[in-house]
Short mmCIF file of C-alpha atoms (C1' of nucleotides) in Angstrom, two decimals:
data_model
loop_
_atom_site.label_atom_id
_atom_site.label_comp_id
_atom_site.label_asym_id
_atom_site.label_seq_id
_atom_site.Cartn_x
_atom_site.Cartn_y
_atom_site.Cartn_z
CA UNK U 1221 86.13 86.36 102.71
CA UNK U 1222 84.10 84.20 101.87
CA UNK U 1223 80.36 85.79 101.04
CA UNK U 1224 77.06 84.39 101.70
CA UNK U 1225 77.55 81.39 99.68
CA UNK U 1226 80.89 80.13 101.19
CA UNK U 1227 79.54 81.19 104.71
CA UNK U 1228 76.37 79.03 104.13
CA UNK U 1229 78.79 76.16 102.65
CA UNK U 1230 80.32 76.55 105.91
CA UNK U 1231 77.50 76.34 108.13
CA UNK U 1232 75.93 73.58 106.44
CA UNK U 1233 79.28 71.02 106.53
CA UNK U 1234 79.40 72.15 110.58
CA UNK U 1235 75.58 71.39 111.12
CA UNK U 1236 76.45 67.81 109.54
CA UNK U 1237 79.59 67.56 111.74
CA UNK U 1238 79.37 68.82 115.55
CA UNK U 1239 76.07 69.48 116.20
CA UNK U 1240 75.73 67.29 119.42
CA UNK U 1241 79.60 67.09 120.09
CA UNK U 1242 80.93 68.48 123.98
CA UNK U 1243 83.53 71.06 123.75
CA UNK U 1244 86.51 69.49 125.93
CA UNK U 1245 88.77 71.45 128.29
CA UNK U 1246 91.44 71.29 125.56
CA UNK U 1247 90.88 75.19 124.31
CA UNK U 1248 93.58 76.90 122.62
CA UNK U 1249 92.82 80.62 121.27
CA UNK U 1250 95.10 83.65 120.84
CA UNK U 1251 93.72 87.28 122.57
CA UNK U 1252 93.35 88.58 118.89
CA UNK U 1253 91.29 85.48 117.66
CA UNK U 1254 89.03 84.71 120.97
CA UNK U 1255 89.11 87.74 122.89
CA UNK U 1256 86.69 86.81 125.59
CA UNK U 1257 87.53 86.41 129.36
CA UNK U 1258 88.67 83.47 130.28
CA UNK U 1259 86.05 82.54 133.03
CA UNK U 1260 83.15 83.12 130.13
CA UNK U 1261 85.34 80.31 128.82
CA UNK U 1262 85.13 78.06 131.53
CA UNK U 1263 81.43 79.03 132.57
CA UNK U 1264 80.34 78.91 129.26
CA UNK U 1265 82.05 77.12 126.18
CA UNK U 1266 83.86 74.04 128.58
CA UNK U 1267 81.81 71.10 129.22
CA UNK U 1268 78.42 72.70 126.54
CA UNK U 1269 77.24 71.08 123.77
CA UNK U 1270 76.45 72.03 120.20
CA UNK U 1271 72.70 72.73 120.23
CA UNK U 1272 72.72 74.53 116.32
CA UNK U 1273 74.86 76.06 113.67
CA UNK U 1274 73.10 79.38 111.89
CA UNK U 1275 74.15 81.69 109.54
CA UNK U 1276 72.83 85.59 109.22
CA UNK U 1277 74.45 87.62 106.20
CA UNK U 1278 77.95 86.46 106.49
CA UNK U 1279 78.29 85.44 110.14
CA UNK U 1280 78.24 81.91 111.64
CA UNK U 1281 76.94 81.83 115.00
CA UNK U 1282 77.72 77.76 117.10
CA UNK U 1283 74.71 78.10 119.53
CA UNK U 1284 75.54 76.05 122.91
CA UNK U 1285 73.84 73.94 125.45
CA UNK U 1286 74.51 76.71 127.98
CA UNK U 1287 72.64 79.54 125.88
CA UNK U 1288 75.63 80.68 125.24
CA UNK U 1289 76.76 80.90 121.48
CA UNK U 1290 80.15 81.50 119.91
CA UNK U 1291 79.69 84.14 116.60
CA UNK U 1292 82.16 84.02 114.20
CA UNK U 1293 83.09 86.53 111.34
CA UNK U 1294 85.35 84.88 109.22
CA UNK U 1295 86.34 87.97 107.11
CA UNK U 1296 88.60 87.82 104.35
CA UNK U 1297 90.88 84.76 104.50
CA UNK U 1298 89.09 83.21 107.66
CA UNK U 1299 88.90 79.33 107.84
CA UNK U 1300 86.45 76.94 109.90
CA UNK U 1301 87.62 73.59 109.53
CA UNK U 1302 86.37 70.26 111.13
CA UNK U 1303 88.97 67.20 111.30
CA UNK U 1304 87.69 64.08 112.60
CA UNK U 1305 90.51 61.88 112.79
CA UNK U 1306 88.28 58.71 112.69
CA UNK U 1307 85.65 60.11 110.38
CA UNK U 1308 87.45 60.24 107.30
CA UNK U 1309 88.98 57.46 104.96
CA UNK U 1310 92.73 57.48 103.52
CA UNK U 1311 92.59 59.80 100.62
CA UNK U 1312 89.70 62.24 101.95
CA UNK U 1313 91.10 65.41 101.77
CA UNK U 1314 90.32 66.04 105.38
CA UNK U 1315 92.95 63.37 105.91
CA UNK U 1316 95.96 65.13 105.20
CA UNK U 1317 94.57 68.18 107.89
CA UNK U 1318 94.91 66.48 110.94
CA UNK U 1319 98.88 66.78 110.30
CA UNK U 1320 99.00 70.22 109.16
CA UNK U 1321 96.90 71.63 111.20
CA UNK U 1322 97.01 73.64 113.74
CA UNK U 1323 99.47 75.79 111.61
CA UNK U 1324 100.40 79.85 111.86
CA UNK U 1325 97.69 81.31 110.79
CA UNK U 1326 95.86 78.99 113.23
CA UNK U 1327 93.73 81.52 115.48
CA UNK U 1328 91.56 79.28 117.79
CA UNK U 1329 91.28 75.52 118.62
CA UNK U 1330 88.28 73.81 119.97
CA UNK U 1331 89.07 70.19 121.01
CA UNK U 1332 85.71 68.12 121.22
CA UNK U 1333 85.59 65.01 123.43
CA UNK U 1334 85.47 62.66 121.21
CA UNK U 1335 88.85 63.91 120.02
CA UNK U 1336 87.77 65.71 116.85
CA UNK U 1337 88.88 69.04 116.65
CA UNK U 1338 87.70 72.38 115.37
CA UNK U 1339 90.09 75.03 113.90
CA UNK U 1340 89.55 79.05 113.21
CA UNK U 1341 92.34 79.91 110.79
CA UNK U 1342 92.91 83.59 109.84
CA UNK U 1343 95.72 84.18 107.90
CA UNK U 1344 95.11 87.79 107.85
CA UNK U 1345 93.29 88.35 111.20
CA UNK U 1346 90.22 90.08 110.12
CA UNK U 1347 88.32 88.08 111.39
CA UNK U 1348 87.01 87.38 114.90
CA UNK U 1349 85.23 85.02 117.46
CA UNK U 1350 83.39 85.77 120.28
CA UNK U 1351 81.59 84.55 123.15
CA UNK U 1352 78.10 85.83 124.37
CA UNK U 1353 74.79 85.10 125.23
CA UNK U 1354 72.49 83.65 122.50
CA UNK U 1355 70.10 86.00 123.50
CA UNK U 1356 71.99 88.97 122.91
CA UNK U 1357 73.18 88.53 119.64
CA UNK U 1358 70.16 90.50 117.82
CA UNK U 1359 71.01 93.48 119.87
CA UNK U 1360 74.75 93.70 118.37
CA UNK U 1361 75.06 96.61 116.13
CA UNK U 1362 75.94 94.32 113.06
CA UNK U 1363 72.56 92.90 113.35
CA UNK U 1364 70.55 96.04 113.98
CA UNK U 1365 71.66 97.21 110.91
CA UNK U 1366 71.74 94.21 108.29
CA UNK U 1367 69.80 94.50 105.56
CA UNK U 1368 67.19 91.42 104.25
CA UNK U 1369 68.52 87.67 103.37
CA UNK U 1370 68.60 87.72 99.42
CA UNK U 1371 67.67 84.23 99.33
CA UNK U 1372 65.09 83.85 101.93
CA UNK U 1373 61.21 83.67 100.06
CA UNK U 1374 60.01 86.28 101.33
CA UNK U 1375 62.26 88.89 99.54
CA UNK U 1376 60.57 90.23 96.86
CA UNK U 1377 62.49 92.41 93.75
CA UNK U 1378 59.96 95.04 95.03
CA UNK U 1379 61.67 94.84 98.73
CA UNK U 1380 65.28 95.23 96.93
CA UNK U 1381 64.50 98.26 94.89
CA UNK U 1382 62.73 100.50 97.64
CA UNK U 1383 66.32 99.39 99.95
CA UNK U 1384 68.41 100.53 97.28
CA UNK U 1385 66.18 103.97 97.19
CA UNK U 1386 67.88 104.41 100.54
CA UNK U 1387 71.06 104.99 98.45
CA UNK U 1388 70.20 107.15 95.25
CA UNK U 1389 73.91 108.85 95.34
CA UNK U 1390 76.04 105.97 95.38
CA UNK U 1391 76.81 103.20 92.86
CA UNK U 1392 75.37 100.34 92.24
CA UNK U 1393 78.69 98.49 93.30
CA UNK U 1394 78.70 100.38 96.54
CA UNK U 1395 75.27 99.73 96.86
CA UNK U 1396 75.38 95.93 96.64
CA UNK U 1397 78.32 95.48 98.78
CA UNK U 1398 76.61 97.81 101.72
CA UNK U 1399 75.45 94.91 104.07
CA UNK U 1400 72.42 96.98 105.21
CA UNK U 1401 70.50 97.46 102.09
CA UNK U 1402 70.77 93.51 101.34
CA UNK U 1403 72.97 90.72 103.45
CA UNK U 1404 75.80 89.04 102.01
CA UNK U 1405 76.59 90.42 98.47
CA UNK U 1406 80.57 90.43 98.27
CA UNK U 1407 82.85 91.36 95.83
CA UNK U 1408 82.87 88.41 93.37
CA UNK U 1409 78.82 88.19 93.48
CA UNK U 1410 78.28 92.00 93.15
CA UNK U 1411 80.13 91.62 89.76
CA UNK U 1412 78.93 88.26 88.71
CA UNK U 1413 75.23 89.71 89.21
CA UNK U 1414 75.76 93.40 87.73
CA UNK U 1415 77.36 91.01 84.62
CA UNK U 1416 73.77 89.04 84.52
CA UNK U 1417 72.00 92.39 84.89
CA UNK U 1418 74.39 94.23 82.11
CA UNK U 1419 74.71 97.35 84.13
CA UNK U 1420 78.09 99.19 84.89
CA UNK U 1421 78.99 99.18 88.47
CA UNK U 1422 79.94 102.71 88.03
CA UNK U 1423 76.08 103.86 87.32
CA UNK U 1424 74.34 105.47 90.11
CA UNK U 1425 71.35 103.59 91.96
CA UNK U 1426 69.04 106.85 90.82
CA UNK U 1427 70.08 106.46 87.16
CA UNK U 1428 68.55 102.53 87.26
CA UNK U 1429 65.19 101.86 85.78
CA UNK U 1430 62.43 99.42 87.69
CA UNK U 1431 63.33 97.20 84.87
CA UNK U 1432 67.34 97.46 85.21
CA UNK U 1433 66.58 96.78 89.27
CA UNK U 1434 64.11 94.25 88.72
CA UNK U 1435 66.28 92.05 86.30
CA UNK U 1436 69.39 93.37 89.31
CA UNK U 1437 67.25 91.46 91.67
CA UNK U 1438 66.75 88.04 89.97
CA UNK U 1439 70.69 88.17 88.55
CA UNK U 1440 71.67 88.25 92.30
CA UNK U 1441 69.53 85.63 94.00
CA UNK U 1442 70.69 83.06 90.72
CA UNK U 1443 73.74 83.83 91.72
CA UNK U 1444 73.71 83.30 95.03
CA UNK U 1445 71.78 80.43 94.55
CA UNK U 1446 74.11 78.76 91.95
CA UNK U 1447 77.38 79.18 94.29
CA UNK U 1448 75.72 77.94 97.13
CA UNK U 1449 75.16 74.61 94.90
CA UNK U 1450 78.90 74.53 93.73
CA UNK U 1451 80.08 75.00 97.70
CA UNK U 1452 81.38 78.52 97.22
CA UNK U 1453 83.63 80.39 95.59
CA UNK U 1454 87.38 79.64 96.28
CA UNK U 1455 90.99 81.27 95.66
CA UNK U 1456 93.29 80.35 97.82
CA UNK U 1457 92.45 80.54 101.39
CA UNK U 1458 88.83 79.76 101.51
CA UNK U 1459 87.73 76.18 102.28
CA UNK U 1460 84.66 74.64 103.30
CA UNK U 1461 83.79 72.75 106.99
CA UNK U 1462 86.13 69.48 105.66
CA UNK U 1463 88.92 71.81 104.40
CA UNK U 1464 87.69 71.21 100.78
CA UNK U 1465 87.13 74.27 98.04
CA UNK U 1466 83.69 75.02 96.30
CA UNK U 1467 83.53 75.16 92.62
CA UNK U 1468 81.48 78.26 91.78
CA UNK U 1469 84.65 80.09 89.98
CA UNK U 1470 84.72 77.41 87.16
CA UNK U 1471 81.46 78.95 86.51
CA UNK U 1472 82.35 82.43 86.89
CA UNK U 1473 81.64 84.40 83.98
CA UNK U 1474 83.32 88.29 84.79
CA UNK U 1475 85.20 87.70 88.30
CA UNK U 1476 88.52 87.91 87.51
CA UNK U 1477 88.24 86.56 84.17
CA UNK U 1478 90.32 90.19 83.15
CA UNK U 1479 91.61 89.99 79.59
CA UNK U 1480 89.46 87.06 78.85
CA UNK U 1481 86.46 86.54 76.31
CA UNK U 1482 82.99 87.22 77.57
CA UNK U 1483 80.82 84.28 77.60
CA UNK U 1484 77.83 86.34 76.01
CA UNK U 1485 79.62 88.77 73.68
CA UNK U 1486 82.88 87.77 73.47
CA UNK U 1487 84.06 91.51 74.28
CA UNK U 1488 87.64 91.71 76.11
CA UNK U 1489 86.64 91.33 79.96
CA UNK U 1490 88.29 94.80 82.13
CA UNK U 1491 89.14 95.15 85.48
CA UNK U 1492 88.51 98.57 87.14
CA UNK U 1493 88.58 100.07 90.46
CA UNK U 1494 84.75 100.96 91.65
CA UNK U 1495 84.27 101.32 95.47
CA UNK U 1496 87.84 100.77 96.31
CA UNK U 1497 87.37 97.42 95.02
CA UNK U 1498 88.92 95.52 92.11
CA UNK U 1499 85.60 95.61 89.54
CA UNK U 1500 85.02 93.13 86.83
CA UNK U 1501 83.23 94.13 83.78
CA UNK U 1502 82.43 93.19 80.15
CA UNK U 1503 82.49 96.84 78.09
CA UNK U 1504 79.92 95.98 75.97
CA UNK U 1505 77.19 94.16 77.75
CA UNK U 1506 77.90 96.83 80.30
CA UNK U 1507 78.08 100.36 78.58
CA UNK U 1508 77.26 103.01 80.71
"C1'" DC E 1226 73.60 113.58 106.93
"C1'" DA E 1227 75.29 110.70 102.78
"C1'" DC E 1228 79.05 109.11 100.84
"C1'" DT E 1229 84.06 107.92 100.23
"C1'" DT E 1230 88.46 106.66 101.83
"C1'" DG E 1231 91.78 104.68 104.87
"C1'" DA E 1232 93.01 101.23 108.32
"C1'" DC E 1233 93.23 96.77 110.01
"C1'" DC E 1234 96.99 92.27 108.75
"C1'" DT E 1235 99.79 88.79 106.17
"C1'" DG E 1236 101.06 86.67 101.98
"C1'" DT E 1237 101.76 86.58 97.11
"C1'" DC E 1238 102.60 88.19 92.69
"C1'" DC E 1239 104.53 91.34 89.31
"C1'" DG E 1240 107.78 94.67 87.50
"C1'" DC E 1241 112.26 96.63 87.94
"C1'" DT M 137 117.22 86.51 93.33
"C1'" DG M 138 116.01 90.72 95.77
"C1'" DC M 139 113.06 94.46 96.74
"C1'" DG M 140 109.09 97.65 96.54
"C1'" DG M 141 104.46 98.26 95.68
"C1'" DA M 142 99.93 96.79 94.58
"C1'" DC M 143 96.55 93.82 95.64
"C1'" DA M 144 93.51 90.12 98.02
"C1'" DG M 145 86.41 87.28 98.90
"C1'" DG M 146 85.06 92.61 104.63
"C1'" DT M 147 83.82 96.00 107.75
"C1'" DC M 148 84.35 100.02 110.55
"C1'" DA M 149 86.09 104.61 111.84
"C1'" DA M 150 87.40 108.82 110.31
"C1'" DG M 151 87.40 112.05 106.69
"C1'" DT M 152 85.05 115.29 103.13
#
DNA sequence: CACTTGACCTGTCCGC
DNA sequence: TGCGGACAGGTCAAGT
């Protein structure tokens, strides 16, 4: 799925788009996509109006005029996508949308009433929507446990090394990907930072020094912070709020980039297997 | 308890 | 061209 970056791409095209906009009658889920009851349907989602659009580690949550708020995880292959069929000129590639979609892997569709229309696509159906009171959604277990946003300025390097204390057994990799020590870090930004860092995913969180943690720390918000400029990472099912794909892989410099030269050493990238996960690394910047 | 491994799904790609 | 297996951006439950 997308990670923080595409997630916050995501958010920020829906704030632009239907914030303000009345869900119409016109629903259209599936019981895996939208399992809620129906009647929370019609009490709640029918008839309210977009109020905000937030983001906390990698799930969207559509707050509601009703205080009701819809939370979505979009997992690995998971799709929000906006098409306005007035909104966008011939050639925007929103245009061609509003014929193909909604298609099979087509999960949930909210019809606004202006006509515009909001689509949760899943081809793999990971992911999942829900229903519930705005109120409640700090006391899901998801958000007891999430670690601290990376990107938010008041997390310090000195917060992100006494979380990853918390995990002295474990690798690194495992480390960054567990959503409680730090929100958000997926696959492709775990490698891209451990790259910037020059540590092997492989080395144990008690084997780092301050200074390998410290420099961890700064390699992951530039990350971060660079994607979320390019729109996200995307291969081939994730696209932004307009259907459109973010540019941060032509700036990738390990994720899978296998077999290729590395930018800073010009060492043979390798792909491994590190936390059940397909790893990126360059051998020489990254010796164990 | 801390940590690792499978399961959840569908689609695609690669080797035989 | 067909078929089997591995793999894909995440998270949780079950296993060691």
């Amino acid at each position: 799925m997308p990670e923080l970056p595409e997630v916050e791409t995501v958010r920020r095209g829906l704030s632009q788009l239907i914030i303000g906009k009345v869900v119409s009658g016109e629903v259209h889920d599936t019981e895996k996509g939208f399992p809620n009851a129906a009647h929370d349907v019609q009490q709640f989602l029918i008839g309210a109006s977009v109020t905000e659009v937030r983001r906390r580690a990698k799930v969207l949550m559509i707050d509601l005029s009703t205080d009701y708020s819809l939370l979505i995880h979009l997992k690995m292959t998971g799709q929000l996508v906006f098409v306005g069929e007035t909104r966008f000129g011939a050639g925007h590639p929103n245009d061609s949308l509003v014929n193909e979609l909604p298609d099979k892997s087509t999960r949930v569709t909210l019809t606004f009433e202006d006509g515009t229309k909001l689509f949760f696509n899943d081809q793999r159906k990971f992911g999942w929507m829900r229903l519930m009171p705005t109120i409640e959604i700090p006391n899901i277990s998801f958000m007891q446990k999430v670690g601290p946003e990376p990107l938010s300025a008041d997390f310090t390097a000195k917060d992100f090394i006494q979380r990853l204390a918390r995990r002295p057994k474990t690798n690194i990799k495992a480390a960054l990907l567990d959503q409680s020590v730090v929100a958000g870090i997926g696959n492709i930004y775990a490698d891209e930072s451990l790259w910037g860092a020059k540590i092997h995913p492989t080395r144990l969180v008690s084997s780092l020094t301050e200074a390998e943690m410290t420099l961890l720390y700064t390699e992951v918000r530039a990350v971060m912070n660079l994607s979320v400029e390019k729109g996200g990472s995307s291969n081939s099912t994730y696209v932004n709020a307009e259907g459109k794909k973010g540019s941060y892989m032509d700036f990738a410099r390990v994720f899978r980039r296998e077999g290729l030269a590395c930018p800073r050493c010009g060492a043979t990238i390798e792909k491994l297997r590190v936390a059940g996960r397909g790893t990126h690394i360059c051998p020489v910047c990254q010796a164990i």
